[in-house]
JSON list of C-alpha atoms in Angstrom, two decimals:
[
{"chain": "A", "resi": 15, "resn": "MET", "atom": "CA", "xyz": [17.33, 83.29, 77.07]},
{"chain": "A", "resi": 16, "resn": "ASP", "atom": "CA", "xyz": [19.95, 80.67, 76.24]},
{"chain": "A", "resi": 17, "resn": "VAL", "atom": "CA", "xyz": [22.88, 82.77, 75.07]},
{"chain": "A", "resi": 18, "resn": "ALA", "atom": "CA", "xyz": [24.71, 79.71, 73.76]},
{"chain": "A", "resi": 19, "resn": "LYS", "atom": "CA", "xyz": [21.87, 79.06, 71.30]},
{"chain": "A", "resi": 20, "resn": "MET", "atom": "CA", "xyz": [21.50, 82.64, 70.12]},
{"chain": "A", "resi": 21, "resn": "GLN", "atom": "CA", "xyz": [22.60, 83.25, 66.55]},
{"chain": "A", "resi": 22, "resn": "SER", "atom": "CA", "xyz": [25.01, 86.12, 66.12]},
{"chain": "A", "resi": 23, "resn": "GLU", "atom": "CA", "xyz": [24.27, 88.63, 63.39]},
{"chain": "A", "resi": 24, "resn": "SER", "atom": "CA", "xyz": [26.86, 86.90, 61.22]},
{"chain": "A", "resi": 25, "resn": "ASP", "atom": "CA", "xyz": [28.79, 83.76, 61.97]},
{"chain": "A", "resi": 26, "resn": "GLY", "atom": "CA", "xyz": [32.03, 82.50, 60.49]},
{"chain": "A", "resi": 27, "resn": "LYS", "atom": "CA", "xyz": [33.34, 78.98, 60.08]},
{"chain": "A", "resi": 28, "resn": "GLN", "atom": "CA", "xyz": [36.69, 79.12, 61.86]},
{"chain": "A", "resi": 29, "resn": "ILE", "atom": "CA", "xyz": [36.97, 76.88, 64.93]},
{"chain": "A", "resi": 30, "resn": "VAL", "atom": "CA", "xyz": [39.57, 77.56, 67.61]},
{"chain": "A", "resi": 31, "resn": "SER", "atom": "CA", "xyz": [40.58, 75.45, 70.59]},
{"chain": "A", "resi": 32, "resn": "ASN", "atom": "CA", "xyz": [42.55, 78.04, 72.54]},
{"chain": "A", "resi": 33, "resn": "ILE", "atom": "CA", "xyz": [42.00, 81.73, 73.32]},
{"chain": "A", "resi": 34, "resn": "LYS", "atom": "CA", "xyz": [44.83, 83.65, 74.92]},
{"chain": "A", "resi": 35, "resn": "ALA", "atom": "CA", "xyz": [43.67, 87.23, 74.35]},
{"chain": "A", "resi": 36, "resn": "ILE", "atom": "CA", "xyz": [40.72, 89.29, 73.13]},
{"chain": "A", "resi": 37, "resn": "TYR", "atom": "CA", "xyz": [41.18, 92.74, 71.60]},
{"chain": "A", "resi": 38, "resn": "LEU", "atom": "CA", "xyz": [38.51, 95.39, 71.08]},
{"chain": "A", "resi": 39, "resn": "GLN", "atom": "CA", "xyz": [39.81, 98.14, 68.82]},
{"chain": "A", "resi": 40, "resn": "ASP", "atom": "CA", "xyz": [38.11, 101.51, 68.29]},
{"chain": "A", "resi": 41, "resn": "ILE", "atom": "CA", "xyz": [34.66, 100.06, 68.95]},
{"chain": "A", "resi": 42, "resn": "SER", "atom": "CA", "xyz": [31.54, 102.14, 68.32]},
{"chain": "A", "resi": 43, "resn": "LEU", "atom": "CA", "xyz": [28.02, 100.89, 69.01]},
{"chain": "A", "resi": 44, "resn": "SER", "atom": "CA", "xyz": [24.66, 102.64, 68.85]},
{"chain": "A", "resi": 45, "resn": "PHE", "atom": "CA", "xyz": [21.06, 101.65, 69.35]},
{"chain": "A", "resi": 46, "resn": "ASP", "atom": "CA", "xyz": [18.60, 104.48, 69.95]},
{"chain": "A", "resi": 47, "resn": "LYS", "atom": "CA", "xyz": [21.61, 106.49, 71.06]},
{"chain": "A", "resi": 48, "resn": "PRO", "atom": "CA", "xyz": [25.39, 105.93, 71.15]},
{"chain": "A", "resi": 49, "resn": "VAL", "atom": "CA", "xyz": [26.44, 103.27, 73.65]},
{"chain": "A", "resi": 50, "resn": "LEU", "atom": "CA", "xyz": [30.17, 102.94, 72.93]},
{"chain": "A", "resi": 51, "resn": "LYS", "atom": "CA", "xyz": [32.42, 105.35, 71.09]},
{"chain": "A", "resi": 52, "resn": "SER", "atom": "CA", "xyz": [36.09, 104.69, 70.25]},
{"chain": "A", "resi": 53, "resn": "PHE", "atom": "CA", "xyz": [36.28, 102.03, 72.96]},
{"chain": "A", "resi": 54, "resn": "ASN", "atom": "CA", "xyz": [39.51, 100.07, 73.23]},
{"chain": "A", "resi": 55, "resn": "ALA", "atom": "CA", "xyz": [40.36, 97.20, 75.56]},
{"chain": "A", "resi": 56, "resn": "ALA", "atom": "CA", "xyz": [42.54, 94.11, 75.73]},
{"chain": "A", "resi": 57, "resn": "PHE", "atom": "CA", "xyz": [41.72, 91.06, 77.85]},
{"chain": "A", "resi": 58, "resn": "TYR", "atom": "CA", "xyz": [44.28, 88.34, 78.55]},
{"chain": "A", "resi": 59, "resn": "LYS", "atom": "CA", "xyz": [44.07, 84.82, 79.90]},
{"chain": "A", "resi": 60, "resn": "GLY", "atom": "CA", "xyz": [45.03, 84.66, 83.56]},
{"chain": "A", "resi": 61, "resn": "ASN", "atom": "CA", "xyz": [43.21, 87.82, 84.64]},
{"chain": "A", "resi": 62, "resn": "ILE", "atom": "CA", "xyz": [39.87, 88.87, 86.10]},
{"chain": "A", "resi": 63, "resn": "TYR", "atom": "CA", "xyz": [38.65, 92.14, 84.58]},
{"chain": "A", "resi": 64, "resn": "ALA", "atom": "CA", "xyz": [35.94, 94.40, 85.98]},
{"chain": "A", "resi": 65, "resn": "LEU", "atom": "CA", "xyz": [33.96, 96.56, 83.55]},
{"chain": "A", "resi": 66, "resn": "CYS", "atom": "CA", "xyz": [32.83, 99.55, 85.60]},
{"chain": "A", "resi": 67, "resn": "GLY", "atom": "CA", "xyz": [30.57, 102.49, 84.87]},
{"chain": "A", "resi": 68, "resn": "ASP", "atom": "CA", "xyz": [27.13, 103.94, 85.40]},
{"chain": "A", "resi": 69, "resn": "ASN", "atom": "CA", "xyz": [24.02, 102.38, 83.91]},
{"chain": "A", "resi": 70, "resn": "GLY", "atom": "CA", "xyz": [23.93, 102.96, 80.18]},
{"chain": "A", "resi": 71, "resn": "THR", "atom": "CA", "xyz": [27.70, 103.20, 79.70]},
{"chain": "A", "resi": 72, "resn": "GLY", "atom": "CA", "xyz": [27.86, 99.90, 77.80]},
{"chain": "A", "resi": 73, "resn": "LYS", "atom": "CA", "xyz": [29.08, 97.31, 80.32]},
{"chain": "A", "resi": 74, "resn": "SER", "atom": "CA", "xyz": [26.61, 94.64, 79.22]},
{"chain": "A", "resi": 75, "resn": "SER", "atom": "CA", "xyz": [27.11, 95.61, 75.58]},
{"chain": "A", "resi": 76, "resn": "VAL", "atom": "CA", "xyz": [30.84, 94.83, 75.83]},
{"chain": "A", "resi": 77, "resn": "LEU", "atom": "CA", "xyz": [29.97, 91.34, 77.08]},
{"chain": "A", "resi": 78, "resn": "HIS", "atom": "CA", "xyz": [27.54, 90.83, 74.20]},
{"chain": "A", "resi": 79, "resn": "LEU", "atom": "CA", "xyz": [30.16, 92.05, 71.73]},
{"chain": "A", "resi": 80, "resn": "VAL", "atom": "CA", "xyz": [32.74, 89.60, 73.06]},
{"chain": "A", "resi": 81, "resn": "ALA", "atom": "CA", "xyz": [30.14, 86.81, 72.84]},
{"chain": "A", "resi": 82, "resn": "GLY", "atom": "CA", "xyz": [29.66, 87.61, 69.15]},
{"chain": "A", "resi": 83, "resn": "LEU", "atom": "CA", "xyz": [26.01, 88.64, 69.50]},
{"chain": "A", "resi": 84, "resn": "TYR", "atom": "CA", "xyz": [26.33, 92.08, 67.87]},
{"chain": "A", "resi": 85, "resn": "ASN", "atom": "CA", "xyz": [28.54, 91.16, 64.93]},
{"chain": "A", "resi": 86, "resn": "ASN", "atom": "CA", "xyz": [26.79, 93.34, 62.33]},
{"chain": "A", "resi": 87, "resn": "LEU", "atom": "CA", "xyz": [26.04, 96.23, 64.67]},
{"chain": "A", "resi": 88, "resn": "TYR", "atom": "CA", "xyz": [29.40, 97.67, 65.69]},
{"chain": "A", "resi": 89, "resn": "GLY", "atom": "CA", "xyz": [32.18, 99.67, 64.12]},
{"chain": "A", "resi": 90, "resn": "GLY", "atom": "CA", "xyz": [35.82, 98.83, 64.75]},
{"chain": "A", "resi": 91, "resn": "ASN", "atom": "CA", "xyz": [37.47, 95.44, 65.16]},
{"chain": "A", "resi": 92, "resn": "ILE", "atom": "CA", "xyz": [37.30, 92.55, 67.61]},
{"chain": "A", "resi": 93, "resn": "TYR", "atom": "CA", "xyz": [39.97, 89.85, 67.59]},
{"chain": "A", "resi": 94, "resn": "PHE", "atom": "CA", "xyz": [40.32, 86.56, 69.41]},
{"chain": "A", "resi": 95, "resn": "ASP", "atom": "CA", "xyz": [44.10, 86.25, 69.26]},
{"chain": "A", "resi": 96, "resn": "ASP", "atom": "CA", "xyz": [44.79, 86.73, 65.53]},
{"chain": "A", "resi": 97, "resn": "PHE", "atom": "CA", "xyz": [41.27, 85.90, 64.32]},
{"chain": "A", "resi": 98, "resn": "ASP", "atom": "CA", "xyz": [38.65, 88.50, 63.48]},
{"chain": "A", "resi": 99, "resn": "ILE", "atom": "CA", "xyz": [35.56, 87.54, 65.50]},
{"chain": "A", "resi": 100, "resn": "LYS", "atom": "CA", "xyz": [33.43, 87.70, 62.34]},
{"chain": "A", "resi": 101, "resn": "LYS", "atom": "CA", "xyz": [35.41, 84.79, 60.90]},
{"chain": "A", "resi": 102, "resn": "LEU", "atom": "CA", "xyz": [34.88, 82.58, 63.95]},
{"chain": "A", "resi": 103, "resn": "ASN", "atom": "CA", "xyz": [32.05, 80.14, 64.49]},
{"chain": "A", "resi": 104, "resn": "MET", "atom": "CA", "xyz": [30.72, 81.96, 67.53]},
{"chain": "A", "resi": 105, "resn": "ASN", "atom": "CA", "xyz": [27.71, 79.70, 67.90]},
{"chain": "A", "resi": 106, "resn": "PHE", "atom": "CA", "xyz": [30.13, 76.81, 68.50]},
{"chain": "A", "resi": 107, "resn": "LEU", "atom": "CA", "xyz": [32.28, 78.93, 70.82]},
{"chain": "A", "resi": 108, "resn": "ARG", "atom": "CA", "xyz": [29.31, 79.99, 72.95]},
{"chain": "A", "resi": 109, "resn": "LYS", "atom": "CA", "xyz": [28.22, 76.39, 73.28]},
{"chain": "A", "resi": 110, "resn": "SER", "atom": "CA", "xyz": [31.64, 74.97, 74.06]},
{"chain": "A", "resi": 111, "resn": "LEU", "atom": "CA", "xyz": [34.23, 77.55, 75.09]},
{"chain": "A", "resi": 112, "resn": "ILE", "atom": "CA", "xyz": [32.45, 80.74, 76.20]},
{"chain": "A", "resi": 113, "resn": "GLY", "atom": "CA", "xyz": [30.49, 80.92, 79.44]},
{"chain": "A", "resi": 114, "resn": "PHE", "atom": "CA", "xyz": [27.97, 83.76, 79.76]},
{"chain": "A", "resi": 115, "resn": "VAL", "atom": "CA", "xyz": [25.93, 84.52, 82.89]},
{"chain": "A", "resi": 116, "resn": "GLU", "atom": "CA", "xyz": [23.48, 87.30, 82.15]},
{"chain": "A", "resi": 117, "resn": "GLN", "atom": "CA", "xyz": [22.14, 89.78, 84.67]},
{"chain": "A", "resi": 118, "resn": "GLU", "atom": "CA", "xyz": [18.70, 88.12, 84.48]},
{"chain": "A", "resi": 119, "resn": "PRO", "atom": "CA", "xyz": [19.63, 84.49, 83.79]},
{"chain": "A", "resi": 120, "resn": "GLN", "atom": "CA", "xyz": [17.06, 82.06, 82.47]},
{"chain": "A", "resi": 121, "resn": "LEU", "atom": "CA", "xyz": [16.68, 78.44, 83.49]},
{"chain": "A", "resi": 122, "resn": "LEU", "atom": "CA", "xyz": [15.00, 75.57, 81.71]},
{"chain": "A", "resi": 123, "resn": "ALA", "atom": "CA", "xyz": [11.71, 74.15, 82.92]},
{"chain": "A", "resi": 124, "resn": "ASP", "atom": "CA", "xyz": [13.51, 70.95, 83.84]},
{"chain": "A", "resi": 125, "resn": "LYS", "atom": "CA", "xyz": [15.46, 69.22, 86.58]},
{"chain": "A", "resi": 126, "resn": "ILE", "atom": "CA", "xyz": [18.28, 71.03, 88.39]},
{"chain": "A", "resi": 127, "resn": "ILE", "atom": "CA", "xyz": [20.88, 68.65, 86.96]},
{"chain": "A", "resi": 128, "resn": "SER", "atom": "CA", "xyz": [19.52, 69.16, 83.44]},
{"chain": "A", "resi": 129, "resn": "ASN", "atom": "CA", "xyz": [19.99, 72.89, 83.88]},
{"chain": "A", "resi": 130, "resn": "LEU", "atom": "CA", "xyz": [23.58, 72.40, 84.99]},
{"chain": "A", "resi": 131, "resn": "TYR", "atom": "CA", "xyz": [24.38, 70.18, 81.98]},
{"chain": "A", "resi": 132, "resn": "PRO", "atom": "CA", "xyz": [21.95, 71.44, 79.33]},
{"chain": "A", "resi": 133, "resn": "TYR", "atom": "CA", "xyz": [23.79, 69.80, 76.40]},
{"chain": "A", "resi": 134, "resn": "ASN", "atom": "CA", "xyz": [23.70, 66.32, 77.89]},
{"chain": "A", "resi": 135, "resn": "ILE", "atom": "CA", "xyz": [20.42, 65.50, 76.17]},
{"chain": "A", "resi": 136, "resn": "ASN", "atom": "CA", "xyz": [20.66, 61.78, 77.02]},
{"chain": "A", "resi": 137, "resn": "GLU", "atom": "CA", "xyz": [21.01, 62.63, 80.73]},
{"chain": "A", "resi": 138, "resn": "ASN", "atom": "CA", "xyz": [23.72, 60.03, 81.18]},
{"chain": "A", "resi": 139, "resn": "TYR", "atom": "CA", "xyz": [25.75, 61.82, 83.82]},
{"chain": "A", "resi": 140, "resn": "GLU", "atom": "CA", "xyz": [29.15, 60.48, 84.79]},
{"chain": "A", "resi": 141, "resn": "PRO", "atom": "CA", "xyz": [29.92, 60.24, 88.53]},
{"chain": "A", "resi": 142, "resn": "GLU", "atom": "CA", "xyz": [32.56, 62.96, 88.16]},
{"chain": "A", "resi": 143, "resn": "GLU", "atom": "CA", "xyz": [29.95, 65.27, 86.61]},
{"chain": "A", "resi": 144, "resn": "ILE", "atom": "CA", "xyz": [27.66, 64.78, 89.60]},
{"chain": "A", "resi": 145, "resn": "ASP", "atom": "CA", "xyz": [30.59, 65.31, 91.96]},
{"chain": "A", "resi": 146, "resn": "ALA", "atom": "CA", "xyz": [31.57, 68.54, 90.19]},
{"chain": "A", "resi": 147, "resn": "ALA", "atom": "CA", "xyz": [28.00, 69.87, 90.39]},
{"chain": "A", "resi": 148, "resn": "ILE", "atom": "CA", "xyz": [27.79, 69.03, 94.10]},
{"chain": "A", "resi": 149, "resn": "TYR", "atom": "CA", "xyz": [31.20, 70.63, 94.68]},
{"chain": "A", "resi": 150, "resn": "TYR", "atom": "CA", "xyz": [30.11, 73.98, 93.26]},
{"chain": "A", "resi": 151, "resn": "ILE", "atom": "CA", "xyz": [26.75, 73.81, 95.00]},
{"chain": "A", "resi": 152, "resn": "ASN", "atom": "CA", "xyz": [28.53, 73.30, 98.32]},
{"chain": "A", "resi": 153, "resn": "LYS", "atom": "CA", "xyz": [31.12, 76.01, 97.62]},
{"chain": "A", "resi": 154, "resn": "LEU", "atom": "CA", "xyz": [28.41, 78.57, 96.83]},
{"chain": "A", "resi": 155, "resn": "GLY", "atom": "CA", "xyz": [26.53, 77.74, 100.02]},
{"chain": "A", "resi": 156, "resn": "MET", "atom": "CA", "xyz": [23.58, 75.99, 98.38]},
{"chain": "A", "resi": 157, "resn": "ASN", "atom": "CA", "xyz": [23.95, 72.63, 100.12]},
{"chain": "A", "resi": 158, "resn": "ASP", "atom": "CA", "xyz": [21.25, 73.33, 102.72]},
{"chain": "A", "resi": 159, "resn": "TRP", "atom": "CA", "xyz": [18.93, 74.54, 99.96]},
{"chain": "A", "resi": 160, "resn": "LEU", "atom": "CA", "xyz": [19.57, 71.38, 97.92]},
{"chain": "A", "resi": 161, "resn": "ASP", "atom": "CA", "xyz": [18.97, 69.19, 100.99]},
{"chain": "A", "resi": 162, "resn": "LYS", "atom": "CA", "xyz": [15.52, 70.79, 101.31]},
{"chain": "A", "resi": 163, "resn": "CYS", "atom": "CA", "xyz": [14.65, 70.16, 97.67]},
{"chain": "A", "resi": 164, "resn": "CYS", "atom": "CA", "xyz": [12.20, 67.30, 97.36]},
{"chain": "A", "resi": 165, "resn": "ASP", "atom": "CA", "xyz": [14.33, 65.27, 94.94]},
{"chain": "A", "resi": 166, "resn": "GLY", "atom": "CA", "xyz": [17.85, 66.67, 95.17]},
{"chain": "A", "resi": 167, "resn": "LEU", "atom": "CA", "xyz": [19.46, 67.33, 91.80]},
{"chain": "A", "resi": 168, "resn": "ASN", "atom": "CA", "xyz": [16.40, 65.79, 90.14]},
{"chain": "A", "resi": 169, "resn": "THR", "atom": "CA", "xyz": [14.11, 68.45, 91.60]},
{"chain": "A", "resi": 170, "resn": "TYR", "atom": "CA", "xyz": [12.10, 70.09, 88.82]},
{"chain": "A", "resi": 171, "resn": "ILE", "atom": "CA", "xyz": [12.33, 73.84, 88.24]},
{"chain": "A", "resi": 172, "resn": "ASN", "atom": "CA", "xyz": [9.02, 75.10, 86.94]},
{"chain": "A", "resi": 173, "resn": "GLU", "atom": "CA", "xyz": [8.48, 77.11, 83.77]},
{"chain": "A", "resi": 174, "resn": "LYS", "atom": "CA", "xyz": [8.69, 80.53, 85.43]},
{"chain": "A", "resi": 175, "resn": "SER", "atom": "CA", "xyz": [11.47, 79.44, 87.82]},
{"chain": "A", "resi": 176, "resn": "ASP", "atom": "CA", "xyz": [9.35, 80.88, 90.63]},
{"chain": "A", "resi": 177, "resn": "ASN", "atom": "CA", "xyz": [9.86, 77.86, 92.87]},
{"chain": "A", "resi": 178, "resn": "ILE", "atom": "CA", "xyz": [13.44, 79.05, 93.49]},
{"chain": "A", "resi": 179, "resn": "SER", "atom": "CA", "xyz": [14.74, 82.43, 94.59]},
{"chain": "A", "resi": 180, "resn": "GLY", "atom": "CA", "xyz": [16.54, 84.94, 92.38]},
{"chain": "A", "resi": 181, "resn": "GLY", "atom": "CA", "xyz": [19.78, 84.28, 94.23]},
{"chain": "A", "resi": 182, "resn": "GLU", "atom": "CA", "xyz": [19.48, 80.53, 93.77]},
{"chain": "A", "resi": 183, "resn": "LYS", "atom": "CA", "xyz": [18.74, 80.99, 90.07]},
{"chain": "A", "resi": 184, "resn": "GLN", "atom": "CA", "xyz": [21.79, 83.23, 89.70]},
{"chain": "A", "resi": 185, "resn": "LYS", "atom": "CA", "xyz": [24.08, 80.75, 91.47]},
{"chain": "A", "resi": 186, "resn": "LEU", "atom": "CA", "xyz": [22.80, 77.83, 89.39]},
{"chain": "A", "resi": 187, "resn": "SER", "atom": "CA", "xyz": [23.50, 79.84, 86.25]},
{"chain": "A", "resi": 188, "resn": "ILE", "atom": "CA", "xyz": [27.04, 80.53, 87.47]},
{"chain": "A", "resi": 189, "resn": "ILE", "atom": "CA", "xyz": [27.59, 76.85, 88.26]},
{"chain": "A", "resi": 190, "resn": "ARG", "atom": "CA", "xyz": [26.29, 75.86, 84.80]},
{"chain": "A", "resi": 191, "resn": "GLU", "atom": "CA", "xyz": [28.95, 78.01, 83.13]},
{"chain": "A", "resi": 192, "resn": "LEU", "atom": "CA", "xyz": [31.75, 76.94, 85.49]},
{"chain": "A", "resi": 193, "resn": "LEU", "atom": "CA", "xyz": [30.99, 73.30, 84.73]},
{"chain": "A", "resi": 194, "resn": "LYS", "atom": "CA", "xyz": [31.58, 74.07, 81.04]},
{"chain": "A", "resi": 195, "resn": "LYS", "atom": "CA", "xyz": [35.24, 74.86, 81.90]},
{"chain": "A", "resi": 196, "resn": "PRO", "atom": "CA", "xyz": [35.18, 77.85, 79.55]},
{"chain": "A", "resi": 197, "resn": "LEU", "atom": "CA", "xyz": [38.16, 79.60, 78.01]},
{"chain": "A", "resi": 198, "resn": "VAL", "atom": "CA", "xyz": [36.22, 82.87, 78.25]},
{"chain": "A", "resi": 199, "resn": "LEU", "atom": "CA", "xyz": [33.83, 83.61, 81.11]},
{"chain": "A", "resi": 200, "resn": "LEU", "atom": "CA", "xyz": [31.50, 86.61, 80.86]},
{"chain": "A", "resi": 201, "resn": "LEU", "atom": "CA", "xyz": [29.53, 87.63, 83.94]},
{"chain": "A", "resi": 202, "resn": "ASP", "atom": "CA", "xyz": [26.94, 90.40, 84.13]},
{"chain": "A", "resi": 203, "resn": "GLU", "atom": "CA", "xyz": [26.43, 91.67, 87.70]},
{"chain": "A", "resi": 204, "resn": "PRO", "atom": "CA", "xyz": [27.11, 88.21, 89.19]},
{"chain": "A", "resi": 205, "resn": "THR", "atom": "CA", "xyz": [27.39, 89.41, 92.80]},
{"chain": "A", "resi": 206, "resn": "SER", "atom": "CA", "xyz": [24.20, 91.46, 92.93]},
{"chain": "A", "resi": 207, "resn": "ALA", "atom": "CA", "xyz": [22.36, 88.89, 95.07]},
{"chain": "A", "resi": 208, "resn": "MET", "atom": "CA", "xyz": [25.37, 87.70, 97.11]},
{"chain": "A", "resi": 209, "resn": "ASP", "atom": "CA", "xyz": [26.37, 88.49, 100.66]},
{"chain": "A", "resi": 210, "resn": "ALA", "atom": "CA", "xyz": [30.00, 89.22, 101.56]},
{"chain": "A", "resi": 211, "resn": "ASP", "atom": "CA", "xyz": [30.88, 85.59, 102.36]},
{"chain": "A", "resi": 212, "resn": "SER", "atom": "CA", "xyz": [29.38, 84.37, 99.07]},
{"chain": "A", "resi": 213, "resn": "ILE", "atom": "CA", "xyz": [31.33, 87.01, 97.13]},
{"chain": "A", "resi": 214, "resn": "ASN", "atom": "CA", "xyz": [34.57, 85.89, 98.75]},
{"chain": "A", "resi": 215, "resn": "THR", "atom": "CA", "xyz": [33.89, 82.24, 97.90]},
{"chain": "A", "resi": 216, "resn": "PHE", "atom": "CA", "xyz": [32.79, 83.17, 94.38]},
{"chain": "A", "resi": 217, "resn": "PHE", "atom": "CA", "xyz": [36.09, 84.89, 93.67]},
{"chain": "A", "resi": 218, "resn": "GLU", "atom": "CA", "xyz": [37.99, 81.97, 95.19]},
{"chain": "A", "resi": 219, "resn": "LEU", "atom": "CA", "xyz": [36.36, 79.84, 92.50]},
{"chain": "A", "resi": 220, "resn": "LEU", "atom": "CA", "xyz": [37.26, 82.34, 89.79]},
{"chain": "A", "resi": 221, "resn": "ASN", "atom": "CA", "xyz": [40.87, 82.55, 90.97]},
{"chain": "A", "resi": 222, "resn": "ALA", "atom": "CA", "xyz": [41.07, 78.76, 90.80]},
{"chain": "A", "resi": 223, "resn": "ILE", "atom": "CA", "xyz": [40.28, 78.78, 87.07]},
{"chain": "A", "resi": 224, "resn": "LYS", "atom": "CA", "xyz": [41.68, 82.11, 85.89]},
{"chain": "A", "resi": 225, "resn": "ASN", "atom": "CA", "xyz": [45.08, 80.80, 84.73]},
{"chain": "A", "resi": 226, "resn": "ASP", "atom": "CA", "xyz": [43.25, 79.04, 81.90]},
{"chain": "A", "resi": 227, "resn": "THR", "atom": "CA", "xyz": [40.46, 81.57, 81.40]},
{"chain": "A", "resi": 228, "resn": "ILE", "atom": "CA", "xyz": [39.77, 85.14, 80.36]},
{"chain": "A", "resi": 229, "resn": "ILE", "atom": "CA", "xyz": [37.25, 86.40, 82.93]},
{"chain": "A", "resi": 230, "resn": "ILE", "atom": "CA", "xyz": [35.30, 89.63, 82.31]},
{"chain": "A", "resi": 231, "resn": "ILE", "atom": "CA", "xyz": [32.78, 90.92, 84.84]},
{"chain": "A", "resi": 232, "resn": "ALA", "atom": "CA", "xyz": [30.36, 93.79, 84.28]},
{"chain": "A", "resi": 233, "resn": "THR", "atom": "CA", "xyz": [29.66, 95.24, 87.71]},
{"chain": "A", "resi": 234, "resn": "HIS", "atom": "CA", "xyz": [28.76, 98.30, 89.71]},
{"chain": "A", "resi": 235, "resn": "ASP", "atom": "CA", "xyz": [29.27, 96.38, 92.97]},
{"chain": "A", "resi": 236, "resn": "SER", "atom": "CA", "xyz": [32.19, 98.09, 94.69]},
{"chain": "A", "resi": 237, "resn": "ARG", "atom": "CA", "xyz": [32.62, 95.06, 96.97]},
{"chain": "A", "resi": 238, "resn": "ALA", "atom": "CA", "xyz": [33.78, 93.00, 94.00]},
{"chain": "A", "resi": 239, "resn": "LEU", "atom": "CA", "xyz": [36.40, 95.39, 92.66]},
{"chain": "A", "resi": 240, "resn": "HIS", "atom": "CA", "xyz": [39.30, 94.58, 94.97]},
{"chain": "A", "resi": 241, "resn": "TYR", "atom": "CA", "xyz": [39.06, 90.93, 93.93]},
{"chain": "A", "resi": 242, "resn": "CYS", "atom": "CA", "xyz": [39.72, 91.81, 90.28]},
{"chain": "A", "resi": 243, "resn": "ASP", "atom": "CA", "xyz": [43.13, 92.10, 88.62]},
{"chain": "A", "resi": 244, "resn": "SER", "atom": "CA", "xyz": [42.21, 95.04, 86.39]},
{"chain": "A", "resi": 245, "resn": "ILE", "atom": "CA", "xyz": [39.43, 97.62, 86.20]},
{"chain": "A", "resi": 246, "resn": "VAL", "atom": "CA", "xyz": [38.22, 98.79, 82.79]},
{"chain": "A", "resi": 247, "resn": "PRO", "atom": "CA", "xyz": [36.21, 102.04, 83.14]},
{"chain": "A", "resi": 248, "resn": "LEU", "atom": "CA", "xyz": [33.37, 102.94, 80.80]},
{"chain": "A", "resi": 249, "resn": "LYS", "atom": "CA", "xyz": [31.98, 106.46, 80.61]}
]
């Protein structure tokens, strides 16, 4: 699933170029049963937030709400700064300013580099784009893996992505969103396939960008919590 291409239930026309804060006010959400009830939260640029709670408490749903994917399904209000989310062009924001790594990320049946820059349809990559991709690959400990790939960044990922491991797929999905330089970064269980060293490096990368980014992580991984600036419990 390409979250950036998903149409929200309703989409406005307003375009923004900066996002300093996101407010969820008295949010209720139900599917077969209630998921969120009178949920309130505020997320500010410069912080890493951890959404914590048992399965079924709505952690992933909060991420989807912030991404504008449930716009006709919830009660309450969601604001990006002073703008009601329903008035924003969320399809544009997801493509350009919001990074979203889902719990089960999907990759394209295409080259590694095409997955990292999916909107560069002409595949004319600048040297600094290649350097940035290699930088994140090295930082997340994938350099040995890439060296073993038959054609480096041009190695083809097959349709089912079963020629790479789940951990490699997750890290490539994280790199894809980091390369977007998002103003909002949403991460669903990003550390589930990481060892302790990888988690430490991962949060080093997040700390390097957080001054310009609102970062929200849905997690039940206790190892990740002490790296976060604020914990938002869901019950």
